[in-house]
Amino acid sequence: GTFSASSSSASGLGIQRARAGEESTFIIQSKDEGGNSKVEDEALFDVHLVLVERSITPLSLDFSDDEVVVTGSQEFVGDGQYLVEYTCFVSGEYVLHVRASGEEDITGSPFRVTVDPADMSASQSLVEGQGIQSAMAGEIAEVRVYGRDEYGNFVRHAVETIEMTLTLNSRHQSDWETNELNDPVGSQVAKQLAQDSGGGVFILDFIPKFSGEYDLDLTTFSPGGLKGSYYSSPDLLPDYLILTSLDKEVEKYWEDDPINIGKLIG
């Protein structure tokens, strides 16, 4: 029969969720007015996503007012099915439209898609706080690191650890005794570690012991682990993906995860 947009549908993780910088997919099932699958490649679809809300940011930053639109590609794979692929680089909430050539939406369209940030990137993360410019000896100096991915999206959670090294490089000679053994320059090194305190924010406040000129170095490292994807079905299809995580231990005790245990057994 004749192709019908209202009888056609879409399925797959890509109509619900995606990750910045990673290719996302879903399937369009084209059908005729009687609900029968089309066996030939005779439909043409317009697939595009429009960003309607950026991810929440911990800092007040100015973003371009340009509309963010992502277009999907499609390939006929047989039995009336089309494989759609797209890649978003800006995290946030999108509206996904799947329309037939006649500008008619298929069943369920438009869809709401959440695009999550990618992993934290040290080079793209931001360092803020008065402590990166000046401080008073004996007083707390504030330093904050805001994790961002390689596309500039603020991350919601980071597994990395940040090490801060504070080294005293110079101070006025009148500030220390004439005995060179008492000169703290070069020997006064302070180190501290910080993990994500929530929302991809690292707190690295410090209290300098001496006045003078310091070098402040920040480095990141990952604790390592096994990255795994967890599904609610042995079919391992995108529709059944529950979460992807980096685990320090191979064993996973789902009774300790009340949010996802219901999805696994539901």
PDB file of C-alpha atoms in Angstrom:
ATOM      1  CA  GLY A   1       0.000   0.000   0.000  1.00  0.00           C
ATOM      2  CA  THR A   2       0.833   3.676   0.020  1.00  0.00           C
ATOM      3  CA  PHE A   3       3.340   4.904   2.600  1.00  0.00           C
ATOM      4  CA  SER A   4       1.755   6.424   5.702  1.00  0.00           C
ATOM      5  CA  ALA A   5       3.648   8.674   8.134  1.00  0.00           C
ATOM      6  CA  SER A   6       0.999   8.204  10.835  1.00  0.00           C
ATOM      7  CA  SER A   7       1.445   4.418  10.654  1.00  0.00           C
ATOM      8  CA  SER A   8       5.249   4.611  10.737  1.00  0.00           C
ATOM      9  CA  SER A   9       7.243   4.728  13.976  1.00  0.00           C
ATOM     10  CA  ALA A  10      10.720   5.009  15.469  1.00  0.00           C
ATOM     11  CA  SER A  11      12.511   2.985  18.158  1.00  0.00           C
ATOM     12  CA  GLY A  12      15.908   2.853  19.804  1.00  0.00           C
ATOM     13  CA  LEU A  13      17.928   4.674  22.436  1.00  0.00           C
ATOM     14  CA  GLY A  14      18.604   7.552  20.025  1.00  0.00           C
ATOM     15  CA  ILE A  15      15.048   8.901  20.314  1.00  0.00           C
ATOM     16  CA  GLN A  16      15.546   9.331  24.065  1.00  0.00           C
ATOM     17  CA  ARG A  17      19.195   9.818  24.993  1.00  0.00           C
ATOM     18  CA  ALA A  18      22.605  10.576  23.501  1.00  0.00           C
ATOM     19  CA  ARG A  19      26.104  11.595  24.550  1.00  0.00           C
ATOM     20  CA  ALA A  20      28.071  14.575  23.279  1.00  0.00           C
ATOM     21  CA  GLY A  21      30.524  13.627  20.551  1.00  0.00           C
ATOM     22  CA  GLU A  22      29.247  10.064  20.200  1.00  0.00           C
ATOM     23  CA  GLU A  23      27.188   8.722  17.321  1.00  0.00           C
ATOM     24  CA  SER A  24      23.605   7.899  18.293  1.00  0.00           C
ATOM     25  CA  THR A  25      21.231   5.684  16.335  1.00  0.00           C
ATOM     26  CA  PHE A  26      17.610   4.672  16.055  1.00  0.00           C
ATOM     27  CA  ILE A  27      15.374   2.804  13.602  1.00  0.00           C
ATOM     28  CA  ILE A  28      12.482   4.176  11.584  1.00  0.00           C
ATOM     29  CA  GLN A  29       9.913   1.542  10.663  1.00  0.00           C
ATOM     30  CA  SER A  30       8.011   2.669   7.579  1.00  0.00           C
ATOM     31  CA  LYS A  31       4.529   1.256   7.033  1.00  0.00           C
ATOM     32  CA  ASP A  32       1.577   1.708   4.732  1.00  0.00           C
ATOM     33  CA  GLU A  33      -1.914   2.852   5.667  1.00  0.00           C
ATOM     34  CA  GLY A  34      -2.861  -0.723   6.588  1.00  0.00           C
ATOM     35  CA  GLY A  35       0.063  -1.031   9.036  1.00  0.00           C
ATOM     36  CA  ASN A  36       2.111  -3.292   6.761  1.00  0.00           C
ATOM     37  CA  SER A  37       5.874  -2.832   6.643  1.00  0.00           C
ATOM     38  CA  LYS A  38       7.161  -1.328   3.421  1.00  0.00           C
ATOM     39  CA  VAL A  39       9.629  -3.650   1.776  1.00  0.00           C
ATOM     40  CA  GLU A  40      11.150  -1.154  -0.641  1.00  0.00           C
ATOM     41  CA  ASP A  41      13.211   1.976  -0.179  1.00  0.00           C
ATOM     42  CA  GLU A  42      10.617   4.507  -1.227  1.00  0.00           C
ATOM     43  CA  ALA A  43      10.309   6.853   1.763  1.00  0.00           C
ATOM     44  CA  LEU A  44      12.355   9.981   2.361  1.00  0.00           C
ATOM     45  CA  PHE A  45      12.603  11.323   5.892  1.00  0.00           C
ATOM     46  CA  ASP A  46      13.710  14.654   7.314  1.00  0.00           C
ATOM     47  CA  VAL A  47      15.460  14.015  10.631  1.00  0.00           C
ATOM     48  CA  HIS A  48      16.731  16.929  12.687  1.00  0.00           C
ATOM     49  CA  LEU A  49      17.223  17.872  16.318  1.00  0.00           C
ATOM     50  CA  VAL A  50      16.854  21.371  17.735  1.00  0.00           C
ATOM     51  CA  LEU A  51      18.439  22.375  21.053  1.00  0.00           C
ATOM     52  CA  VAL A  52      15.729  23.876  23.257  1.00  0.00           C
ATOM     53  CA  GLU A  53      17.540  23.994  26.615  1.00  0.00           C
ATOM     54  CA  ARG A  54      21.242  23.880  27.420  1.00  0.00           C
ATOM     55  CA  SER A  55      22.523  21.838  30.348  1.00  0.00           C
ATOM     56  CA  ILE A  56      22.649  23.704  33.653  1.00  0.00           C
ATOM     57  CA  THR A  57      26.014  25.426  34.143  1.00  0.00           C
ATOM     58  CA  PRO A  58      27.640  26.204  37.517  1.00  0.00           C
ATOM     59  CA  LEU A  59      29.013  29.480  36.124  1.00  0.00           C
ATOM     60  CA  SER A  60      27.331  32.407  34.416  1.00  0.00           C
ATOM     61  CA  LEU A  61      28.702  32.263  30.881  1.00  0.00           C
ATOM     62  CA  ASP A  62      27.566  33.909  27.679  1.00  0.00           C
ATOM     63  CA  PHE A  63      26.609  31.513  24.896  1.00  0.00           C
ATOM     64  CA  SER A  64      25.955  32.216  21.255  1.00  0.00           C
ATOM     65  CA  ASP A  65      22.337  32.970  20.375  1.00  0.00           C
ATOM     66  CA  ASP A  66      22.693  30.927  17.184  1.00  0.00           C
ATOM     67  CA  GLU A  67      20.215  28.084  16.921  1.00  0.00           C
ATOM     68  CA  VAL A  68      21.760  24.632  17.400  1.00  0.00           C
ATOM     69  CA  VAL A  69      20.370  22.211  14.812  1.00  0.00           C
ATOM     70  CA  VAL A  70      21.669  18.693  14.160  1.00  0.00           C
ATOM     71  CA  THR A  71      20.667  16.758  11.041  1.00  0.00           C
ATOM     72  CA  GLY A  72      20.550  12.974  10.995  1.00  0.00           C
ATOM     73  CA  SER A  73      21.585  10.702   8.142  1.00  0.00           C
ATOM     74  CA  GLN A  74      19.534   7.677   7.098  1.00  0.00           C
ATOM     75  CA  GLU A  75      20.175   4.365   5.385  1.00  0.00           C
ATOM     76  CA  PHE A  76      17.625   1.819   4.206  1.00  0.00           C
ATOM     77  CA  VAL A  77      18.454  -1.550   5.805  1.00  0.00           C
ATOM     78  CA  GLY A  78      15.541  -3.607   4.497  1.00  0.00           C
ATOM     79  CA  ASP A  79      12.050  -4.673   5.544  1.00  0.00           C
ATOM     80  CA  GLY A  80      10.893  -1.074   5.608  1.00  0.00           C
ATOM     81  CA  GLN A  81      13.504  -0.055   8.174  1.00  0.00           C
ATOM     82  CA  TYR A  82      15.837   2.940   8.061  1.00  0.00           C
ATOM     83  CA  LEU A  83      18.894   3.276  10.286  1.00  0.00           C
ATOM     84  CA  VAL A  84      19.290   6.894  11.416  1.00  0.00           C
ATOM     85  CA  GLU A  85      22.588   8.245  12.773  1.00  0.00           C
ATOM     86  CA  TYR A  86      23.354  11.629  14.310  1.00  0.00           C
ATOM     87  CA  THR A  87      25.961  13.246  16.564  1.00  0.00           C
ATOM     88  CA  CYS A  88      25.385  16.169  18.942  1.00  0.00           C
ATOM     89  CA  PHE A  89      28.194  18.188  20.488  1.00  0.00           C
ATOM     90  CA  VAL A  90      26.240  20.489  22.810  1.00  0.00           C
ATOM     91  CA  SER A  91      24.685  18.860  25.878  1.00  0.00           C
ATOM     92  CA  GLY A  92      21.125  19.671  26.851  1.00  0.00           C
ATOM     93  CA  GLU A  93      17.527  18.987  25.906  1.00  0.00           C
ATOM     94  CA  TYR A  94      16.631  18.598  22.238  1.00  0.00           C
ATOM     95  CA  VAL A  95      13.437  18.190  20.263  1.00  0.00           C
ATOM     96  CA  LEU A  96      13.834  15.485  17.607  1.00  0.00           C
ATOM     97  CA  HIS A  97      11.582  15.728  14.548  1.00  0.00           C
ATOM     98  CA  VAL A  98      11.153  12.774  12.200  1.00  0.00           C
ATOM     99  CA  ARG A  99       9.078  13.818   9.234  1.00  0.00           C
ATOM    100  CA  ALA A 100       8.177  12.263   5.927  1.00  0.00           C
ATOM    101  CA  SER A 101       8.838  14.124   2.701  1.00  0.00           C
ATOM    102  CA  GLY A 102       5.393  15.693   2.936  1.00  0.00           C
ATOM    103  CA  GLU A 103       6.361  17.440   6.219  1.00  0.00           C
ATOM    104  CA  GLU A 104       4.139  15.074   8.218  1.00  0.00           C
ATOM    105  CA  ASP A 105       5.549  13.735  11.500  1.00  0.00           C
ATOM    106  CA  ILE A 106       5.642   9.989  12.055  1.00  0.00           C
ATOM    107  CA  THR A 107       3.964   8.509  15.132  1.00  0.00           C
ATOM    108  CA  GLY A 108       5.499   9.837  18.359  1.00  0.00           C
ATOM    109  CA  SER A 109       7.367  12.696  16.685  1.00  0.00           C
ATOM    110  CA  PRO A 110       8.571  15.106  17.910  1.00  0.00           C
ATOM    111  CA  PHE A 111      10.613  13.225  20.507  1.00  0.00           C
ATOM    112  CA  ARG A 112      12.421  14.661  23.521  1.00  0.00           C
ATOM    113  CA  VAL A 113      16.137  13.731  23.593  1.00  0.00           C
ATOM    114  CA  THR A 114      18.566  14.349  26.456  1.00  0.00           C
ATOM    115  CA  VAL A 115      22.199  14.743  25.383  1.00  0.00           C
ATOM    116  CA  ASP A 116      24.660  14.138  28.228  1.00  0.00           C
ATOM    117  CA  PRO A 117      28.179  15.645  28.413  1.00  0.00           C
ATOM    118  CA  ALA A 118      31.203  13.536  27.464  1.00  0.00           C
ATOM    119  CA  ASP A 119      34.006  12.666  29.892  1.00  0.00           C
ATOM    120  CA  MET A 120      35.887  15.446  31.629  1.00  0.00           C
ATOM    121  CA  SER A 121      38.754  17.055  29.724  1.00  0.00           C
ATOM    122  CA  ALA A 122      41.551  18.687  31.725  1.00  0.00           C
ATOM    123  CA  SER A 123      42.430  21.159  28.968  1.00  0.00           C
ATOM    124  CA  GLN A 124      38.840  22.380  28.593  1.00  0.00           C
ATOM    125  CA  SER A 125      38.017  22.626  32.311  1.00  0.00           C
ATOM    126  CA  LEU A 126      37.884  26.036  33.997  1.00  0.00           C
ATOM    127  CA  VAL A 127      39.785  27.203  37.076  1.00  0.00           C
ATOM    128  CA  GLU A 128      38.260  30.042  39.083  1.00  0.00           C
ATOM    129  CA  GLY A 129      38.800  31.724  42.449  1.00  0.00           C
ATOM    130  CA  GLN A 130      40.884  34.477  43.989  1.00  0.00           C
ATOM    131  CA  GLY A 131      43.501  31.896  44.993  1.00  0.00           C
ATOM    132  CA  ILE A 132      44.814  31.579  41.431  1.00  0.00           C
ATOM    133  CA  GLN A 133      45.895  35.236  41.519  1.00  0.00           C
ATOM    134  CA  SER A 134      46.564  36.336  45.093  1.00  0.00           C
ATOM    135  CA  ALA A 135      46.267  35.240  48.714  1.00  0.00           C
ATOM    136  CA  MET A 136      47.101  36.293  52.270  1.00  0.00           C
ATOM    137  CA  ALA A 137      49.442  34.212  54.433  1.00  0.00           C
ATOM    138  CA  GLY A 138      47.446  32.335  57.039  1.00  0.00           C
ATOM    139  CA  GLU A 139      44.100  32.932  55.323  1.00  0.00           C
ATOM    140  CA  ILE A 140      41.969  30.660  53.136  1.00  0.00           C
ATOM    141  CA  ALA A 141      42.380  31.203  49.395  1.00  0.00           C
ATOM    142  CA  GLU A 142      39.586  29.863  47.229  1.00  0.00           C
ATOM    143  CA  VAL A 143      40.229  27.707  44.150  1.00  0.00           C
ATOM    144  CA  ARG A 144      37.526  25.928  42.169  1.00  0.00           C
ATOM    145  CA  VAL A 145      37.874  23.670  39.146  1.00  0.00           C
ATOM    146  CA  TYR A 146      34.784  23.273  36.984  1.00  0.00           C
ATOM    147  CA  GLY A 147      34.980  20.124  34.900  1.00  0.00           C
ATOM    148  CA  ARG A 148      34.099  20.383  31.225  1.00  0.00           C
ATOM    149  CA  ASP A 149      34.285  17.879  28.384  1.00  0.00           C
ATOM    150  CA  GLU A 150      36.291  18.363  25.190  1.00  0.00           C
ATOM    151  CA  TYR A 151      33.348  20.195  23.601  1.00  0.00           C
ATOM    152  CA  GLY A 152      33.027  22.753  26.390  1.00  0.00           C
ATOM    153  CA  ASN A 153      30.031  21.180  28.136  1.00  0.00           C
ATOM    154  CA  PHE A 154      30.101  21.235  31.931  1.00  0.00           C
ATOM    155  CA  VAL A 155      30.146  17.665  33.256  1.00  0.00           C
ATOM    156  CA  ARG A 156      27.621  16.494  35.843  1.00  0.00           C
ATOM    157  CA  HIS A 157      29.988  13.967  37.406  1.00  0.00           C
ATOM    158  CA  ALA A 158      33.721  13.312  37.109  1.00  0.00           C
ATOM    159  CA  VAL A 159      35.686  10.225  38.160  1.00  0.00           C
ATOM    160  CA  GLU A 160      39.017  12.034  37.903  1.00  0.00           C
ATOM    161  CA  THR A 161      41.115  13.203  40.842  1.00  0.00           C
ATOM    162  CA  ILE A 162      42.840  16.593  40.731  1.00  0.00           C
ATOM    163  CA  GLU A 163      46.202  17.154  42.403  1.00  0.00           C
ATOM    164  CA  MET A 164      47.206  20.699  43.281  1.00  0.00           C
ATOM    165  CA  THR A 165      50.864  21.535  43.988  1.00  0.00           C
ATOM    166  CA  LEU A 166      51.737  24.873  45.578  1.00  0.00           C
ATOM    167  CA  THR A 167      55.452  25.758  45.472  1.00  0.00           C
ATOM    168  CA  LEU A 168      57.029  28.844  47.062  1.00  0.00           C
ATOM    169  CA  ASN A 169      59.414  30.332  44.492  1.00  0.00           C
ATOM    170  CA  SER A 170      60.553  33.605  46.048  1.00  0.00           C
ATOM    171  CA  ARG A 171      60.019  35.983  48.953  1.00  0.00           C
ATOM    172  CA  HIS A 172      61.660  39.192  50.127  1.00  0.00           C
ATOM    173  CA  GLN A 173      64.893  38.591  52.062  1.00  0.00           C
ATOM    174  CA  SER A 174      63.671  40.765  54.934  1.00  0.00           C
ATOM    175  CA  ASP A 175      60.927  38.194  55.510  1.00  0.00           C
ATOM    176  CA  TRP A 176      63.329  35.478  56.609  1.00  0.00           C
ATOM    177  CA  GLU A 177      66.330  35.273  58.868  1.00  0.00           C
ATOM    178  CA  THR A 178      69.876  35.726  57.533  1.00  0.00           C
ATOM    179  CA  ASN A 179      70.596  32.041  58.079  1.00  0.00           C
ATOM    180  CA  GLU A 180      70.007  30.400  54.668  1.00  0.00           C
ATOM    181  CA  LEU A 181      68.847  27.230  56.368  1.00  0.00           C
ATOM    182  CA  ASN A 182      65.700  29.087  57.371  1.00  0.00           C
ATOM    183  CA  ASP A 183      64.900  30.189  53.823  1.00  0.00           C
ATOM    184  CA  PRO A 184      61.741  28.243  52.803  1.00  0.00           C
ATOM    185  CA  VAL A 185      62.040  29.064  49.095  1.00  0.00           C
ATOM    186  CA  GLY A 186      62.042  25.896  47.009  1.00  0.00           C
ATOM    187  CA  SER A 187      61.501  23.642  50.015  1.00  0.00           C
ATOM    188  CA  GLN A 188      58.002  24.881  50.838  1.00  0.00           C
ATOM    189  CA  VAL A 189      55.812  22.606  48.725  1.00  0.00           C
ATOM    190  CA  ALA A 190      52.202  21.830  49.574  1.00  0.00           C
ATOM    191  CA  LYS A 191      50.121  19.181  47.826  1.00  0.00           C
ATOM    192  CA  GLN A 192      46.477  18.246  48.092  1.00  0.00           C
ATOM    193  CA  LEU A 193      44.010  16.063  46.250  1.00  0.00           C
ATOM    194  CA  ALA A 194      40.373  16.698  45.413  1.00  0.00           C
ATOM    195  CA  GLN A 195      37.570  14.681  43.891  1.00  0.00           C
ATOM    196  CA  ASP A 196      34.281  15.792  42.433  1.00  0.00           C
ATOM    197  CA  SER A 197      32.333  17.460  45.249  1.00  0.00           C
ATOM    198  CA  GLY A 198      29.147  17.322  43.189  1.00  0.00           C
ATOM    199  CA  GLY A 199      28.141  18.575  39.776  1.00  0.00           C
ATOM    200  CA  GLY A 200      31.665  18.265  38.396  1.00  0.00           C
ATOM    201  CA  VAL A 201      33.064  20.904  40.785  1.00  0.00           C
ATOM    202  CA  PHE A 202      36.405  20.382  42.580  1.00  0.00           C
ATOM    203  CA  ILE A 203      37.219  22.389  45.723  1.00  0.00           C
ATOM    204  CA  LEU A 204      40.941  23.108  46.194  1.00  0.00           C
ATOM    205  CA  ASP A 205      41.054  25.907  48.761  1.00  0.00           C
ATOM    206  CA  PHE A 206      44.420  26.372  50.496  1.00  0.00           C
ATOM    207  CA  ILE A 207      46.090  28.403  53.253  1.00  0.00           C
ATOM    208  CA  PRO A 208      49.615  29.676  52.371  1.00  0.00           C
ATOM    209  CA  LYS A 209      52.062  29.636  55.279  1.00  0.00           C
ATOM    210  CA  PHE A 210      54.460  32.268  53.937  1.00  0.00           C
ATOM    211  CA  SER A 211      54.090  35.424  51.901  1.00  0.00           C
ATOM    212  CA  GLY A 212      55.838  35.440  48.532  1.00  0.00           C
ATOM    213  CA  GLU A 213      55.511  34.277  44.935  1.00  0.00           C
ATOM    214  CA  TYR A 214      54.079  30.795  44.380  1.00  0.00           C
ATOM    215  CA  ASP A 215      53.595  28.422  41.465  1.00  0.00           C
ATOM    216  CA  LEU A 216      50.228  26.682  41.509  1.00  0.00           C
ATOM    217  CA  ASP A 217      50.011  23.553  39.344  1.00  0.00           C
ATOM    218  CA  LEU A 218      46.882  21.479  38.731  1.00  0.00           C
ATOM    219  CA  THR A 219      46.937  18.020  37.179  1.00  0.00           C
ATOM    220  CA  THR A 220      44.254  15.387  36.711  1.00  0.00           C
ATOM    221  CA  PHE A 221      44.445  11.623  36.752  1.00  0.00           C
ATOM    222  CA  SER A 222      41.894   8.876  36.526  1.00  0.00           C
ATOM    223  CA  PRO A 223      41.708   6.182  39.198  1.00  0.00           C
ATOM    224  CA  GLY A 224      41.164   3.576  36.485  1.00  0.00           C
ATOM    225  CA  GLY A 225      38.678   0.752  36.519  1.00  0.00           C
ATOM    226  CA  LEU A 226      36.454  -1.282  34.259  1.00  0.00           C
ATOM    227  CA  LYS A 227      34.075   0.636  32.013  1.00  0.00           C
ATOM    228  CA  GLY A 228      30.906  -1.339  31.517  1.00  0.00           C
ATOM    229  CA  SER A 229      27.427  -0.947  30.063  1.00  0.00           C
ATOM    230  CA  TYR A 230      24.520  -2.500  31.911  1.00  0.00           C
ATOM    231  CA  TYR A 231      21.338  -3.745  30.237  1.00  0.00           C
ATOM    232  CA  SER A 232      17.985  -4.952  31.535  1.00  0.00           C
ATOM    233  CA  SER A 233      17.853  -7.743  28.929  1.00  0.00           C
ATOM    234  CA  PRO A 234      20.358 -10.262  27.572  1.00  0.00           C
ATOM    235  CA  ASP A 235      19.447  -8.993  24.087  1.00  0.00           C
ATOM    236  CA  LEU A 236      21.867  -6.079  24.683  1.00  0.00           C
ATOM    237  CA  LEU A 237      19.802  -3.774  22.481  1.00  0.00           C
ATOM    238  CA  PRO A 238      19.964   0.029  22.882  1.00  0.00           C
ATOM    239  CA  ASP A 239      16.411   0.106  24.263  1.00  0.00           C
ATOM    240  CA  TYR A 240      17.568  -1.959  27.256  1.00  0.00           C
ATOM    241  CA  LEU A 241      20.647   0.112  28.176  1.00  0.00           C
ATOM    242  CA  ILE A 242      20.396   1.189  31.834  1.00  0.00           C
ATOM    243  CA  LEU A 243      23.713   2.941  32.420  1.00  0.00           C
ATOM    244  CA  THR A 244      27.396   3.052  31.554  1.00  0.00           C
ATOM    245  CA  SER A 245      29.877   3.442  34.403  1.00  0.00           C
ATOM    246  CA  LEU A 246      33.547   3.142  35.332  1.00  0.00           C
ATOM    247  CA  ASP A 247      33.822   0.684  38.220  1.00  0.00           C
ATOM    248  CA  LYS A 248      36.872   0.263  40.443  1.00  0.00           C
ATOM    249  CA  GLU A 249      35.642  -3.251  41.259  1.00  0.00           C
ATOM    250  CA  VAL A 250      34.401  -5.776  38.736  1.00  0.00           C
ATOM    251  CA  GLU A 251      31.635  -7.061  41.002  1.00  0.00           C
ATOM    252  CA  LYS A 252      28.422  -5.036  40.950  1.00  0.00           C
ATOM    253  CA  TYR A 253      25.894  -5.355  43.762  1.00  0.00           C
ATOM    254  CA  TRP A 254      22.667  -3.933  42.419  1.00  0.00           C
ATOM    255  CA  GLU A 255      20.943  -4.066  45.802  1.00  0.00           C
ATOM    256  CA  ASP A 256      23.170  -1.101  46.691  1.00  0.00           C
ATOM    257  CA  ASP A 257      21.761   0.832  43.723  1.00  0.00           C
ATOM    258  CA  PRO A 258      18.061   1.396  44.501  1.00  0.00           C
ATOM    259  CA  ILE A 259      17.559   3.664  41.483  1.00  0.00           C
ATOM    260  CA  ASN A 260      18.505   1.070  38.867  1.00  0.00           C
ATOM    261  CA  ILE A 261      17.638  -2.243  40.542  1.00  0.00           C
ATOM    262  CA  GLY A 262      14.001  -1.833  39.578  1.00  0.00           C
ATOM    263  CA  LYS A 263      14.922  -1.276  35.935  1.00  0.00           C
ATOM    264  CA  LEU A 264      16.996  -4.444  35.865  1.00  0.00           C
ATOM    265  CA  ILE A 265      14.267  -6.688  37.196  1.00  0.00           C
ATOM    266  CA  GLY A 266      11.289  -4.756  35.796  1.00  0.00           C
TER     267      GLY A 266
END
